[in-house]
Amino acid sequence: MSETVFLNGEFIAREKAYISPEDRGFYFADGVYEVIRCFKGSLFSYEEHIQRLKRSLSETRIKFRDIKSLDSVCKKIISKNNLEGKYADIYIQITRGVHRRMHRFPVEEISPTVYIYAYERLPSVNEMKRGVKVITRNDIRWLRCDIKSVSLLPNTLKFQEAHDENARECIFIRDGVITEASHSNVLGIKTGVVFTHPDSNLILSGITKKVVFRICNDLGIYVKESPIREEEISEFDELFITGTGNDIMPVVQLNDIVINDGVPGTITRQIQREYFRITYKKLGGEKKLWF
Ligand code: PDD
């Protein structure tokens, strides 16, 4: 059956969804996006994603007045694609709109281009149980990584290098510290304390990371928003990445460094278990925990 997508106010078949080559998203990557996880029909942390989207729109000065309508569009895109009983991701992209190429913003008001679709994505259970390998590269991105911009060429280039080395993610190093990864945040555990880069212009304020902060608070695990130095990595007992596309993913190898003898650490497992309880079990109705 054909997939239904949402483009500029209409639900249409994916094959019929076309945008102009003069879209500023195409010319300049002049747009922002969000990815929201949907657990069998329940949108996870929807309000937080919408707040972050609003912020990205305001920082890029893209005028989109209809943000309240997104809730119903997201629900409809799930139902129209028969994803209510499944684990799915919803992708939302908003660009400044269509105009002949010029650097300045168009003087006349143009409508933003809004594209939304959803697809089934099963959790990577095996990787989450066994842990994954990651690589590190210099953080070659711009200095506004707090904006969830579609301008992701550095992220995709570096992610491809990770993929070429059979690694799950590429962790970025800037000025000797871990900032984040190509599409996830990075957290490390040393003597029972969780360390991660503080929110700033150098990273995206991850929503999954914020969920982990709440879990740590409930479990009595201390979180210190202080960056991990590259030379300290081998002193860390545990490492994991978080993100809508990775849930809570233990890292057991970073470049040639084996972490925690190559198995996911105890505290990471504890956090994973709690995350799974509030998502896949509570919202998804899974009978047993995978962890
Ligand atoms: N990426 N850091 C970056 C650079 C990201 O692109 C993402 C998410 C995260 C984690 O954010 P969250 O926990 O809110 O998903 C951190 C999305 C999923 C993507 O680009 O596909």
Coordinates of C-alpha atoms and ligand atoms in Angstrom, one line a residue:
M1 CA 0.0 0.0 0.0
S2 CA 1.2 3.4 -0.8
E3 CA 2.7 5.6 1.9
T4 CA 0.9 8.8 2.8
V5 CA 2.9 11.9 3.6
F6 CA 1.9 15.4 4.6
L7 CA 3.1 18.2 2.3
N8 CA 2.1 21.9 2.7
G9 CA -1.4 21.2 4.2
E10 CA -2.2 18.1 2.2
F11 CA -2.1 14.3 2.9
I12 CA -0.9 12.8 -0.4
A13 CA 0.8 9.6 -1.7
R14 CA 4.6 9.7 -1.3
E15 CA 5.1 9.3 -5.1
K16 CA 3.0 12.5 -5.6
A17 CA 5.0 14.6 -3.1
Y18 CA 7.2 17.1 -5.0
I19 CA 8.8 20.4 -4.0
S20 CA 10.2 23.2 -6.1
P21 CA 13.9 23.2 -6.9
E22 CA 13.7 26.8 -5.8
D23 CA 13.0 25.8 -2.2
R24 CA 15.4 27.5 0.1
G25 CA 15.9 24.2 1.8
F26 CA 17.3 22.9 -1.5
Y27 CA 19.5 26.0 -2.2
F28 CA 20.8 26.8 1.3
A29 CA 19.7 24.0 3.7
D30 CA 17.5 26.8 5.0
G31 CA 15.3 24.7 7.2
V32 CA 14.9 22.9 10.5
Y33 CA 13.6 19.5 11.5
E34 CA 12.5 17.1 14.3
V35 CA 12.3 13.4 14.7
I36 CA 9.7 12.1 17.2
R37 CA 9.4 8.5 18.4
C38 CA 6.0 7.0 18.5
F39 CA 5.4 3.9 20.7
K40 CA 2.3 2.1 19.3
G41 CA 0.4 5.4 18.7
S42 CA 1.8 7.3 21.7
L43 CA 4.1 10.2 20.7
F44 CA 7.0 10.3 23.1
S45 CA 8.0 13.7 24.7
Y46 CA 5.9 15.5 22.0
E47 CA 5.8 18.8 23.9
E48 CA 9.6 18.9 24.4
H49 CA 10.1 18.2 20.6
I50 CA 7.6 21.0 19.7
Q51 CA 9.3 23.4 22.1
R52 CA 12.7 22.6 20.5
L53 CA 11.2 23.0 17.0
K54 CA 9.8 26.4 18.0
R55 CA 13.2 27.4 19.2
S56 CA 14.9 26.3 16.0
L57 CA 12.3 28.2 14.0
S58 CA 12.8 31.3 16.0
E59 CA 16.6 31.2 15.9
T60 CA 16.5 30.8 12.1
R61 CA 13.7 33.4 11.8
I62 CA 11.5 31.0 9.9
K63 CA 7.9 32.1 10.3
F64 CA 5.6 29.1 10.8
R65 CA 2.4 30.1 12.5
D66 CA 0.6 26.8 12.5
I67 CA 2.6 24.9 15.1
K68 CA -0.5 23.9 17.0
S69 CA -1.8 22.0 14.0
L70 CA 1.2 19.6 14.1
D71 CA -0.2 17.5 16.9
S72 CA -3.2 16.5 14.8
V73 CA -1.1 16.1 11.6
C74 CA 1.3 13.7 13.5
K75 CA -1.6 11.6 14.8
K76 CA -3.1 11.4 11.4
I77 CA 0.1 10.5 9.7
I78 CA 0.4 7.6 12.1
S79 CA -3.2 6.4 11.5
K80 CA -3.2 7.0 7.8
N81 CA -0.1 4.7 7.5
N82 CA -1.4 2.0 9.8
L83 CA 1.3 2.6 12.3
E84 CA -0.8 2.8 15.5
G85 CA 0.2 -0.7 16.6
K86 CA 3.9 -0.3 15.7
Y87 CA 7.1 1.4 16.7
A88 CA 7.5 4.4 14.4
D89 CA 9.4 7.6 13.9
I90 CA 7.8 10.8 12.7
Y91 CA 10.0 13.2 10.6
I92 CA 9.0 16.9 10.5
Q93 CA 10.9 19.3 8.2
I94 CA 10.1 23.0 7.8
T95 CA 12.0 25.2 5.4
R96 CA 11.8 28.9 4.8
G97 CA 9.9 28.3 1.5
V98 CA 10.3 28.8 -2.2
H99 CA 11.9 31.8 -3.8
R100 CA 14.4 32.5 -6.6
R101 CA 17.9 32.2 -5.2
M102 CA 19.2 35.1 -3.2
H103 CA 21.0 35.2 0.1
R104 CA 18.8 37.6 1.9
F105 CA 15.3 36.5 3.1
P106 CA 12.5 37.3 0.7
V107 CA 10.9 40.6 1.5
E108 CA 7.4 39.5 0.7
E109 CA 6.0 36.9 3.0
I110 CA 6.4 33.3 1.6
S111 CA 4.8 30.2 3.0
P112 CA 7.2 27.8 4.7
T113 CA 7.5 24.3 3.1
V114 CA 6.2 21.7 5.6
Y115 CA 6.9 18.0 5.0
I116 CA 6.0 15.3 7.5
Y117 CA 6.1 11.5 7.2
A118 CA 6.3 8.5 9.4
Y119 CA 7.9 5.1 9.1
E120 CA 8.1 1.9 11.1
R121 CA 11.4 1.5 12.9
L122 CA 12.0 -1.4 15.3
P123 CA 14.3 -0.9 18.3
S124 CA 17.9 -2.2 17.8
V125 CA 17.5 -4.7 20.6
N126 CA 20.6 -6.8 19.8
E127 CA 22.9 -3.8 19.6
M128 CA 21.4 -2.4 22.8
K129 CA 22.0 -5.7 24.6
R130 CA 25.6 -6.2 23.3
G131 CA 26.8 -2.6 22.9
V132 CA 28.3 -1.0 19.9
K133 CA 31.6 0.4 18.5
V134 CA 32.0 4.1 17.8
I135 CA 34.8 6.2 16.3
T136 CA 35.9 9.8 17.1
R137 CA 36.6 12.6 14.6
N138 CA 37.2 16.3 14.9
D139 CA 34.0 18.3 15.3
I140 CA 34.0 20.1 12.0
R141 CA 30.5 21.5 12.4
W142 CA 29.3 25.2 12.7
L143 CA 29.0 26.9 16.1
R144 CA 25.2 26.7 16.3
C145 CA 24.7 23.0 16.8
D146 CA 21.9 23.9 19.3
I147 CA 19.7 24.6 16.3
K148 CA 18.2 21.4 14.7
S149 CA 19.0 22.6 11.2
V150 CA 18.8 20.3 8.1
S151 CA 22.3 21.5 7.2
L152 CA 23.9 18.2 8.2
L153 CA 26.7 17.6 5.7
P154 CA 29.4 17.4 8.4
N155 CA 27.3 15.0 10.3
T156 CA 26.6 12.8 7.3
L157 CA 30.2 12.8 6.1
K158 CA 31.5 11.8 9.5
F159 CA 28.7 9.3 10.0
Q160 CA 29.7 7.7 6.7
E161 CA 33.2 7.3 8.0
A162 CA 31.9 5.5 11.1
H163 CA 29.7 3.3 8.9
D164 CA 32.8 2.5 6.7
E165 CA 34.6 1.3 9.9
N166 CA 31.6 -0.8 11.0
A167 CA 30.9 1.6 13.8
R168 CA 27.5 2.7 15.0
E169 CA 28.3 6.4 15.5
C170 CA 30.9 9.0 15.1
I171 CA 31.7 11.0 18.3
F172 CA 32.9 14.6 17.8
I173 CA 35.9 16.1 19.6
R174 CA 36.2 19.9 19.8
D175 CA 39.1 21.5 21.7
G176 CA 40.0 18.2 23.3
V177 CA 36.5 17.4 24.6
I178 CA 33.6 15.2 23.5
T179 CA 30.8 17.4 22.4
E180 CA 28.2 14.9 21.0
A181 CA 27.9 12.5 18.1
S182 CA 26.6 12.8 14.5
H183 CA 23.0 12.2 15.6
S184 CA 23.1 11.4 19.3
N185 CA 24.4 12.7 22.6
V186 CA 27.2 11.1 24.5
L187 CA 27.3 10.3 28.2
G188 CA 30.1 8.6 30.2
I189 CA 30.2 7.1 33.7
K190 CA 33.1 7.3 36.1
T191 CA 33.0 6.1 39.7
G192 CA 29.2 6.1 39.5
V193 CA 28.8 9.6 38.2
V194 CA 27.3 10.4 34.8
F195 CA 29.3 13.0 32.8
T196 CA 28.1 14.7 29.6
H197 CA 28.7 18.0 27.8
P198 CA 26.5 20.8 29.1
D199 CA 23.9 22.3 26.8
S200 CA 25.4 25.1 24.8
N201 CA 25.8 26.3 21.2
L202 CA 28.1 23.3 20.6
I203 CA 25.5 20.5 21.0
L204 CA 21.9 19.8 20.4
S205 CA 19.9 19.7 23.6
G206 CA 18.8 16.1 23.3
I207 CA 15.4 15.1 24.5
T208 CA 16.4 11.5 25.2
K209 CA 19.3 12.8 27.3
K210 CA 16.9 14.9 29.3
V211 CA 14.8 11.7 29.9
V212 CA 18.0 10.0 31.1
F213 CA 18.6 12.9 33.5
R214 CA 15.2 12.4 35.0
I215 CA 15.8 8.6 35.3
C216 CA 19.1 9.2 37.0
N217 CA 17.4 11.6 39.4
D218 CA 14.8 8.9 40.3
L219 CA 17.5 6.2 40.6
G220 CA 19.8 8.4 42.8
I221 CA 22.5 8.5 40.1
Y222 CA 24.5 11.8 40.2
V223 CA 24.8 13.6 36.8
K224 CA 27.5 16.2 36.2
E225 CA 27.1 18.3 33.1
S226 CA 30.8 18.6 32.5
P227 CA 32.6 17.6 29.3
I228 CA 34.6 14.4 29.0
R229 CA 38.2 15.2 27.9
E230 CA 39.5 13.1 25.1
E231 CA 42.5 11.9 27.1
E232 CA 40.3 10.8 30.0
I233 CA 38.1 8.5 27.9
S234 CA 40.1 5.3 28.8
E235 CA 39.5 6.1 32.5
F236 CA 35.7 5.9 32.0
D237 CA 34.0 2.8 33.3
E238 CA 31.0 3.1 31.0
L239 CA 30.0 5.1 27.9
F240 CA 26.6 5.3 26.1
I241 CA 24.9 7.4 23.5
T242 CA 21.3 8.6 23.5
G243 CA 18.9 9.8 20.8
T244 CA 15.5 9.2 19.2
G245 CA 17.2 6.9 16.7
N246 CA 19.4 5.1 19.2
D247 CA 17.4 5.0 22.5
I248 CA 20.0 4.2 25.1
M249 CA 22.9 2.6 23.3
P250 CA 25.9 1.2 25.3
V251 CA 29.3 1.9 23.7
V252 CA 31.8 -1.0 24.3
Q253 CA 34.5 0.1 21.9
L254 CA 35.8 3.6 21.0
N255 CA 38.4 3.5 18.2
D256 CA 40.7 0.9 19.7
I257 CA 39.8 1.4 23.3
V258 CA 37.7 -1.4 24.7
I259 CA 35.3 -0.2 27.4
N260 CA 34.2 -2.2 30.4
D261 CA 35.8 -5.4 29.0
G262 CA 33.6 -5.1 25.9
V263 CA 30.2 -5.4 27.7
P264 CA 27.6 -2.8 28.6
G265 CA 28.1 -1.4 32.1
T266 CA 25.9 -2.0 35.1
I267 CA 24.7 1.6 35.5
T268 CA 24.0 1.9 31.7
R269 CA 21.9 -1.3 32.0
Q270 CA 20.0 0.2 35.0
I271 CA 19.2 3.3 33.0
Q272 CA 18.2 1.3 29.9
R273 CA 15.9 -0.9 32.0
E274 CA 14.1 2.2 33.4
Y275 CA 14.0 3.8 30.0
F276 CA 12.4 0.7 28.5
R277 CA 9.9 0.5 31.4
I278 CA 8.6 4.0 30.7
T279 CA 8.6 3.6 26.9
Y280 CA 8.4 0.2 25.3
K281 CA 6.6 -1.4 28.3
K282 CA 4.4 1.4 29.5
L283 CA 3.5 3.0 26.2
G284 CA 4.2 0.1 23.8
G285 CA 2.6 -2.5 26.1
E286 CA 5.5 -4.9 25.8
K287 CA 4.9 -7.7 28.3
K288 CA 8.5 -8.3 29.2
L289 CA 11.5 -6.0 29.5
W290 CA 14.3 -6.8 27.1
F291 CA 16.9 -5.9 29.8
Ligands
PDD1 N1 19.0 13.3 15.8 N2 22.6 15.3 18.8 C1 22.4 15.4 17.4 C2 23.4 16.1 16.6 C3 21.2 14.9 16.9 O1 21.0 15.0 15.5 C4 20.3 14.2 17.7 C5 19.0 13.6 17.2 C6 20.6 14.1 19.1 C7 19.7 13.5 20.1 O2 18.5 14.2 20.2 P1 17.1 13.5 20.7 O3 17.4 12.7 21.9 O4 16.2 14.7 21.0 O5 16.7 12.7 19.5 C8 21.8 14.7 19.6 C9 17.9 12.9 15.1 C10 17.2 11.7 15.7 C11 18.2 12.7 13.6 O6 18.9 13.5 13.1 O7 17.8 11.7 13.0

